[in-house]
Short mmCIF file of C-alpha atoms and ligand atoms in Angstrom, two decimals:
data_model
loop_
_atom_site.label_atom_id
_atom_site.label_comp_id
_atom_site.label_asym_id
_atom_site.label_seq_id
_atom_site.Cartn_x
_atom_site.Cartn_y
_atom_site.Cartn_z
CA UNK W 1238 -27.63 -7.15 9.26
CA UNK W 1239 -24.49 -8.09 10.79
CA UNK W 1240 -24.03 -7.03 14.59
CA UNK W 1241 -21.37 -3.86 15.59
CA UNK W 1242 -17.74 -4.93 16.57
CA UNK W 1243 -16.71 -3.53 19.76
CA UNK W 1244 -15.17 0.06 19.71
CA UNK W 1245 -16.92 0.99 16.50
CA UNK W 1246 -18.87 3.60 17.65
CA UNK W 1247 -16.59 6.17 20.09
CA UNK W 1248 -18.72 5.88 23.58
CA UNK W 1249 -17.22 2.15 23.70
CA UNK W 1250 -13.97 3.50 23.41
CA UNK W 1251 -14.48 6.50 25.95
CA UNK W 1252 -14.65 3.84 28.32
CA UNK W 1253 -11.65 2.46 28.02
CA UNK W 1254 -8.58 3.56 30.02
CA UNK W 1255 -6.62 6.59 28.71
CA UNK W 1256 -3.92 5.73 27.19
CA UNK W 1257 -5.58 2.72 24.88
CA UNK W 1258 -7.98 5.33 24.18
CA UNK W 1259 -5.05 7.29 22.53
CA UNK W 1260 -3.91 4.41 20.80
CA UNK W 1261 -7.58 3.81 18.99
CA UNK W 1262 -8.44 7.39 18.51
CA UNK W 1263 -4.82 9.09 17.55
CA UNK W 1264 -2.83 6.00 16.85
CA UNK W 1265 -0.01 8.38 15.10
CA UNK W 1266 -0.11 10.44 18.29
CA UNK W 1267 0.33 7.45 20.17
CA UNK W 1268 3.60 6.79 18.19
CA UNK W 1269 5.03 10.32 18.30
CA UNK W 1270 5.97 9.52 22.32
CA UNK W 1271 8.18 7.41 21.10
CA UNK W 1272 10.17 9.91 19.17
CA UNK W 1273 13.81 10.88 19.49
CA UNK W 1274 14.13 14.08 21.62
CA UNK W 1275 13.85 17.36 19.33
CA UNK W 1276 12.43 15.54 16.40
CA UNK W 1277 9.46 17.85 14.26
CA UNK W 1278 6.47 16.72 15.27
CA UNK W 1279 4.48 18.84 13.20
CA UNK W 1280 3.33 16.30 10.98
CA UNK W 1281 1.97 14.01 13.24
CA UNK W 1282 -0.50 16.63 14.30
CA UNK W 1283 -1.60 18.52 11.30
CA UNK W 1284 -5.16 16.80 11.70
CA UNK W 1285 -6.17 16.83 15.81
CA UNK W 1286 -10.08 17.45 15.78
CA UNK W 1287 -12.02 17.47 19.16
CA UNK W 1288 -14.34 14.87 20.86
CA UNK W 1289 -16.96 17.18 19.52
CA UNK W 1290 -16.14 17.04 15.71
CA UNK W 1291 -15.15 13.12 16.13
CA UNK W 1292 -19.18 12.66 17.72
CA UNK W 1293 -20.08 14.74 14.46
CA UNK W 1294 -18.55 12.84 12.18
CA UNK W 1295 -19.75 9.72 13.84
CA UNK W 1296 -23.24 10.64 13.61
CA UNK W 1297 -22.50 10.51 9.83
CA UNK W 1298 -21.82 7.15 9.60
CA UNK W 1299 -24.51 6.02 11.39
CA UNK W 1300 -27.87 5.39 9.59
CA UNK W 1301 -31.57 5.71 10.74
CA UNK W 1302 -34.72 6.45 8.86
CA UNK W 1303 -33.86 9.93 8.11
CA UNK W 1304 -30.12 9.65 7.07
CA UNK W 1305 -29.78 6.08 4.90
CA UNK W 1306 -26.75 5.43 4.21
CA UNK W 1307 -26.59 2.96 0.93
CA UNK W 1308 -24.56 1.24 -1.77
CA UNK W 1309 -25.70 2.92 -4.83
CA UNK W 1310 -24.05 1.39 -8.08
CA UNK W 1311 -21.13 -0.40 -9.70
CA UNK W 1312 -19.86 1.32 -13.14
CA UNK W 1313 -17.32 0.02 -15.17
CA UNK W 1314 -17.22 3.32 -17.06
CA UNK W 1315 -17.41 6.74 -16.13
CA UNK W 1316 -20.55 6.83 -17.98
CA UNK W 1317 -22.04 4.51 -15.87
CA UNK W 1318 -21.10 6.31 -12.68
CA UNK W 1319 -23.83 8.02 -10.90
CA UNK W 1320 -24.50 11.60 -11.31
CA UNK W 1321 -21.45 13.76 -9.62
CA UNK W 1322 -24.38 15.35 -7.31
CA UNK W 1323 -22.37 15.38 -3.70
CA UNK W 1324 -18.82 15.74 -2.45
CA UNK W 1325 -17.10 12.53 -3.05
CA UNK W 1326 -13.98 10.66 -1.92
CA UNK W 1327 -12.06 7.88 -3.31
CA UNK W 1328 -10.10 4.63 -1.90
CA UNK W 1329 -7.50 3.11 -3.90
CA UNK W 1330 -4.80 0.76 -3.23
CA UNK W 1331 -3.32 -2.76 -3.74
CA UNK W 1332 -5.45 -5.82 -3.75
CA UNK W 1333 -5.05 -7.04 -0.36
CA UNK W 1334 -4.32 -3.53 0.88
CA UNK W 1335 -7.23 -4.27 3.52
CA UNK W 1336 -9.63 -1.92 1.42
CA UNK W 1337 -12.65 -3.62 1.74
CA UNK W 1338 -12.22 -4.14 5.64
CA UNK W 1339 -11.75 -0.68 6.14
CA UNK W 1340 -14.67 0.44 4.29
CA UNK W 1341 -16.61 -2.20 6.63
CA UNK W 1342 -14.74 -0.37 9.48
CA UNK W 1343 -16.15 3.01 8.41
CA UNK W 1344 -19.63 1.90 7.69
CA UNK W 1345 -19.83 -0.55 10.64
CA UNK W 1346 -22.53 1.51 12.18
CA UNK W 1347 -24.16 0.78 9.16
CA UNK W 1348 -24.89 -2.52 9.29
CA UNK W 1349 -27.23 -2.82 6.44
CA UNK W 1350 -24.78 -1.62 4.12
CA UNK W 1351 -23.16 -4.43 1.92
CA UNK W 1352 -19.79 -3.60 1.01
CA UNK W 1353 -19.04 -6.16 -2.32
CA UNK W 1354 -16.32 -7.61 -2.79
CA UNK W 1355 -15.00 -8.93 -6.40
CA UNK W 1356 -12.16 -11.05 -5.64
CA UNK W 1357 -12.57 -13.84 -7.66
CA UNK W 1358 -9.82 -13.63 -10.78
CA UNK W 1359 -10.83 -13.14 -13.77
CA UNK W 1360 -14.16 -10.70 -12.48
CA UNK W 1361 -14.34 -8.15 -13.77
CA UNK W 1362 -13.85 -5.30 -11.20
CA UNK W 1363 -15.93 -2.44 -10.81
CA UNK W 1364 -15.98 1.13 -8.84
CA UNK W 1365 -18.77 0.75 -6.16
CA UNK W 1366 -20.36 3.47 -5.14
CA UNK W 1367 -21.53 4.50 -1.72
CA UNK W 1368 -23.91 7.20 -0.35
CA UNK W 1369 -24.47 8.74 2.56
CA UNK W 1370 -27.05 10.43 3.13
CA UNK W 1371 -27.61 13.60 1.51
CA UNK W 1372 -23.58 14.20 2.64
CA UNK W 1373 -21.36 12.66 0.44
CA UNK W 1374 -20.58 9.60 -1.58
CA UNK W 1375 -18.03 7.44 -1.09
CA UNK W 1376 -16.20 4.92 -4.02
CA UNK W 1377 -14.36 2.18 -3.60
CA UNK W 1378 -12.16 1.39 -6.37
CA UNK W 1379 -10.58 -1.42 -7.88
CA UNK W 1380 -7.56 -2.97 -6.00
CA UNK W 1381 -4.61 -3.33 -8.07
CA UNK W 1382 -1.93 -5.09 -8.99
CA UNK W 1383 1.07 -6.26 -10.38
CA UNK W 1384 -1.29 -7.72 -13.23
CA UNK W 1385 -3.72 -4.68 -13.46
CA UNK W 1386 -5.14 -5.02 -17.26
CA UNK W 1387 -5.00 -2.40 -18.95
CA UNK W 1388 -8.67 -1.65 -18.48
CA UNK W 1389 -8.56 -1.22 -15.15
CA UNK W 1390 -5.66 1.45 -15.51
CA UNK W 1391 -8.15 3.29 -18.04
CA UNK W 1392 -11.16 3.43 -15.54
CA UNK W 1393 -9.36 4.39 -12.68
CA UNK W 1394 -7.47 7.31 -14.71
CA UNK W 1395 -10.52 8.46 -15.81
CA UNK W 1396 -12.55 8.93 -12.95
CA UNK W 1397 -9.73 10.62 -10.53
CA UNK W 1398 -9.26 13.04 -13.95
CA UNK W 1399 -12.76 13.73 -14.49
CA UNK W 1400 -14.65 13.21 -11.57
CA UNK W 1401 -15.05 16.92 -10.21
CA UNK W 1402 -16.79 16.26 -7.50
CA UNK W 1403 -13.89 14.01 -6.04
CA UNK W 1404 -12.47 16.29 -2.40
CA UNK W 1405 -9.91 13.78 -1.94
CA UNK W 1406 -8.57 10.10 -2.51
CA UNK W 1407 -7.36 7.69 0.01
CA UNK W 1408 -4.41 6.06 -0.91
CA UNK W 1409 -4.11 2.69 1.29
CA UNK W 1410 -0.77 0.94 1.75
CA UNK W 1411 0.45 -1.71 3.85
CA UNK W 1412 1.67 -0.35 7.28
CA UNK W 1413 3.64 -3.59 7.52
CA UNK W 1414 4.89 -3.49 4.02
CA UNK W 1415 5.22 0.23 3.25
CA UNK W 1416 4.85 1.45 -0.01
CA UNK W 1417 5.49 -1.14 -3.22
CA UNK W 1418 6.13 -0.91 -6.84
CA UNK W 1419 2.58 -0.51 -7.73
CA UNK W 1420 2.06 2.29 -4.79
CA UNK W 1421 4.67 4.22 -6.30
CA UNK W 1422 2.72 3.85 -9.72
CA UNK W 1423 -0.25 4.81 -7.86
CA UNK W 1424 1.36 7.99 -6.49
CA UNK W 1425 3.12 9.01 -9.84
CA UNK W 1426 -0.60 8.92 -10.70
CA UNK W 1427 -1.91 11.12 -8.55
CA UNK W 1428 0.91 13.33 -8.72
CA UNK W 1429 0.70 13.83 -12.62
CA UNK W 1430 -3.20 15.20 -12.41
CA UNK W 1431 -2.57 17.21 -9.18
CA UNK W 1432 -5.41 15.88 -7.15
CA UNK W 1433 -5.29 16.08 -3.59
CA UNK W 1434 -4.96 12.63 -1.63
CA UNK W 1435 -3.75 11.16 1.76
CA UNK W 1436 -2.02 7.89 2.39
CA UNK W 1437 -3.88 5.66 5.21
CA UNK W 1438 -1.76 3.30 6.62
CA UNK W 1439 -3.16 -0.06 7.19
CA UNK W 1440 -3.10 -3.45 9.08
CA UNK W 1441 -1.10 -1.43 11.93
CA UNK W 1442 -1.64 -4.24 14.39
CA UNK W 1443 0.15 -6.91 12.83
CA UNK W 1444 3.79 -4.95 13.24
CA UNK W 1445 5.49 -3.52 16.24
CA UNK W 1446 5.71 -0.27 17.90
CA UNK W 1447 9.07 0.19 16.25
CA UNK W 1448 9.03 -1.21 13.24
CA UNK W 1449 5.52 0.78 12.59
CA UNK W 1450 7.25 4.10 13.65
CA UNK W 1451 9.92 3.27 11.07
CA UNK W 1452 7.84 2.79 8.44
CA UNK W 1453 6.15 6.21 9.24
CA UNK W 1454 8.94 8.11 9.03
CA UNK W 1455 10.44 6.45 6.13
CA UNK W 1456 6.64 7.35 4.21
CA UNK W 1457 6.95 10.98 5.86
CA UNK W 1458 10.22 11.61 4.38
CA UNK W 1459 9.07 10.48 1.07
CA UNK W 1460 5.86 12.07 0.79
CA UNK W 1461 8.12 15.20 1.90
CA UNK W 1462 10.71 14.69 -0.45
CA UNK W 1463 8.28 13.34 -3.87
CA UNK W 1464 4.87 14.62 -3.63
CA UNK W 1465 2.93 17.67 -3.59
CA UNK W 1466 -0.71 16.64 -3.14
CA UNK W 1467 -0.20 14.50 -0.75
CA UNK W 1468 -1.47 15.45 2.53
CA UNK W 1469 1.62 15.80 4.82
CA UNK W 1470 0.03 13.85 7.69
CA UNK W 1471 -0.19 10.30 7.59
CA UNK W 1472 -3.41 8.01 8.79
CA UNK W 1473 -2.52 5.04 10.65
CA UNK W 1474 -5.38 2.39 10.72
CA UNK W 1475 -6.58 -0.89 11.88
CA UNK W 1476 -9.78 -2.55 11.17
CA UNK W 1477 -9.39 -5.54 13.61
CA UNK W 1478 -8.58 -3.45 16.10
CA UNK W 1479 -10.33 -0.08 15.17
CA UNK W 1480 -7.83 2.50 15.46
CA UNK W 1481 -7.78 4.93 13.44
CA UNK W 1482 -11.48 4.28 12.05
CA UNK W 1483 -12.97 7.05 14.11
CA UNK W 1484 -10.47 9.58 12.73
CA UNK W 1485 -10.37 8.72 9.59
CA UNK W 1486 -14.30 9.01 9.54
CA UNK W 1487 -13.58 12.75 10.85
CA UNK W 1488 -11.27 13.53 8.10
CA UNK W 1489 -13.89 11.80 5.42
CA UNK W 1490 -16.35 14.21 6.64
CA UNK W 1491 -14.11 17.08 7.23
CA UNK W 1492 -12.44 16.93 3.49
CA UNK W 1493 -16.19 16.69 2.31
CA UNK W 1494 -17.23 19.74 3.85
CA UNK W 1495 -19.74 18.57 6.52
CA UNK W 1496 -17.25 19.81 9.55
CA UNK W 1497 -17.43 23.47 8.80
CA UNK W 1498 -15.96 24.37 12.39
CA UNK W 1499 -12.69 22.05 12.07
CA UNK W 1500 -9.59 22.60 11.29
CA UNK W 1501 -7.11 21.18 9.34
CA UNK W 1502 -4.01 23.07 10.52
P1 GDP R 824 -8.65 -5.70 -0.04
O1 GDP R 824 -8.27 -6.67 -1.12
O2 GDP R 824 -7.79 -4.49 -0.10
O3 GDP R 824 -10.09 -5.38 0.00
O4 GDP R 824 -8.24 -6.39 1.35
P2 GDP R 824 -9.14 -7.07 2.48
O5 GDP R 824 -9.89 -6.05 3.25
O6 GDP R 824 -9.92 -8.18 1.92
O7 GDP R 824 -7.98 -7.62 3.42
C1 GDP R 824 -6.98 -8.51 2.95
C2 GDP R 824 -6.54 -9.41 4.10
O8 GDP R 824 -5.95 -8.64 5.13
C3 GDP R 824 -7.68 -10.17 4.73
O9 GDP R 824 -7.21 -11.45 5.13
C4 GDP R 824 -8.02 -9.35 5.96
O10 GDP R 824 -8.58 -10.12 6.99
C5 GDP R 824 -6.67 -8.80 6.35
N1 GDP R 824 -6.80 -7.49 6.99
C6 GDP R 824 -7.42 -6.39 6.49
N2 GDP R 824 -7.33 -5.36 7.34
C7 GDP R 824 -6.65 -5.80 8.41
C8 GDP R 824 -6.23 -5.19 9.65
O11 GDP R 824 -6.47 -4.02 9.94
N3 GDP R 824 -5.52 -5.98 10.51
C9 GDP R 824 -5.22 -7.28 10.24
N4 GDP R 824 -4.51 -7.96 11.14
N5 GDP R 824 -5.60 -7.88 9.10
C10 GDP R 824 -6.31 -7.16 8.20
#
């Protein structure tokens, strides 16, 4: 098993002084200081759960004897995708997007989990499927891309459409980039079978404080303006750094039900 990276579990990041604490637990929040007087903040703070929940949705990532969390299957088809038995959530985005090392991020307290990776052109690419525990699953799909066969397209459409078990889907896009031909595809997507998702935005420490904060507000304004199943609040995340990992694990186990005391205002 590979060894934890620092600040993956949230008592290594209590310890650090307050303000980088901000930055790894409420990177967004972290950004919103830097706001112009009288701008509406509301949508930076839709999603503000307690040390308490964040602890609880910790414990969920992180397996022992009694709570295994495993890689279950690949399926090509939605007939080969495993019974839809638990609340289940979904990660999309570009290849490259930094999918994969966020789903290592999440299930870093996991160590025995193996997340695969099918990079290599011409493989053929799968959904993988994740459990934990008896909580929820977890798929990683394909990444995309300019070239996405038409295949691909198929599979993907077909699970978000018929997977009823699915609680939400995880859009990632490039915080550096912000969103790209194919995301836009992506959200058209999402938008034409009304399913509820979230954008995560990712690789946030490879830009500055001010270009990040633009791109926020330009992805705000857009998901204002274009969607309507998009959750309003975005997730800002980086899984060199770990920020954002612990709250996104909150919202992963909030959206699937197992944080019946938090809300998401
Ligand atoms: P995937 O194709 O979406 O699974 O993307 P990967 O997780 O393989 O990441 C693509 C590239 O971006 C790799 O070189 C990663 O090391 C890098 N990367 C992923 N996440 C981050 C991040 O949070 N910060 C930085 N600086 N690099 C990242």
């Amino acid at each position: 098993g590979r060894a934890s990276p620092p600040l993956a579990a949230l008592s290594q990041v209590l310890r650090l002084e307050r303000s980088r604490r901000t930055a790894i637990v409420f990177p967004l929040q972290k950004l919103e200081r830097y706001l112009a007087p009288g701008t509406d903040t509301a949508r930076f703070r839709l999603f503000q759960p307690g040390l308490t929940a964040l602890q609880r949705a910790e414990a969920l990532f992180r397996s022992d004897r009694g709570h295994p969390i495993d890689y279950v299957s690949s399926a090509v088809r939605m007939d080969h995708a495993p019974p839809p038995a638990l609340p289940e959530v979904c990660f999309i985005g570009r290849s490259n997007v930094g999918k994969s090392s966020l789903i290592r991020a999440l299930f870093s307290l996991a160590p025995e989990v193996e997340i695969r990776v099918s990079k290599t052109p011409g493989h053929t690419k799968k959904m993988n499927f994740f459990k934990v525990g008896k909580y929820f699953t977890l798929v990683d799909m394909p990444g995309y891309g300019y070239r996405a066969p038409q295949d691909f397209v198929e599979m993907v459409e077909a699970y978000l459409q018929e997977r009823h078990n699915l609680k939400r889907t995880f859009l990632l896009v490039d915080g550096v980039v912000g969103l790209q031909k194919t995301d836009h595809i992506a959200v058209e997507m999402l938008e034409e079978f009304g399913i509820p998702y979230v954008m995560v935005l990712t690789k946030i420490d490879r830009t500055s404080r001010g270009l990040l904060l633009k791109k926020v507000l330009e992805i705000q304004e857009f998901v204002k303006e274009n969607t309507q199943g998009c959750f309003p609040q975005l997730f800002l995340v980086s899984s060199v750094e770990f920020s954002g990992v612990h709250l996104l694990r909150c919202f992963v186990a909030h959206v699937t039900g197992n944080l019946p005391n938090v809300e998401a205002r």
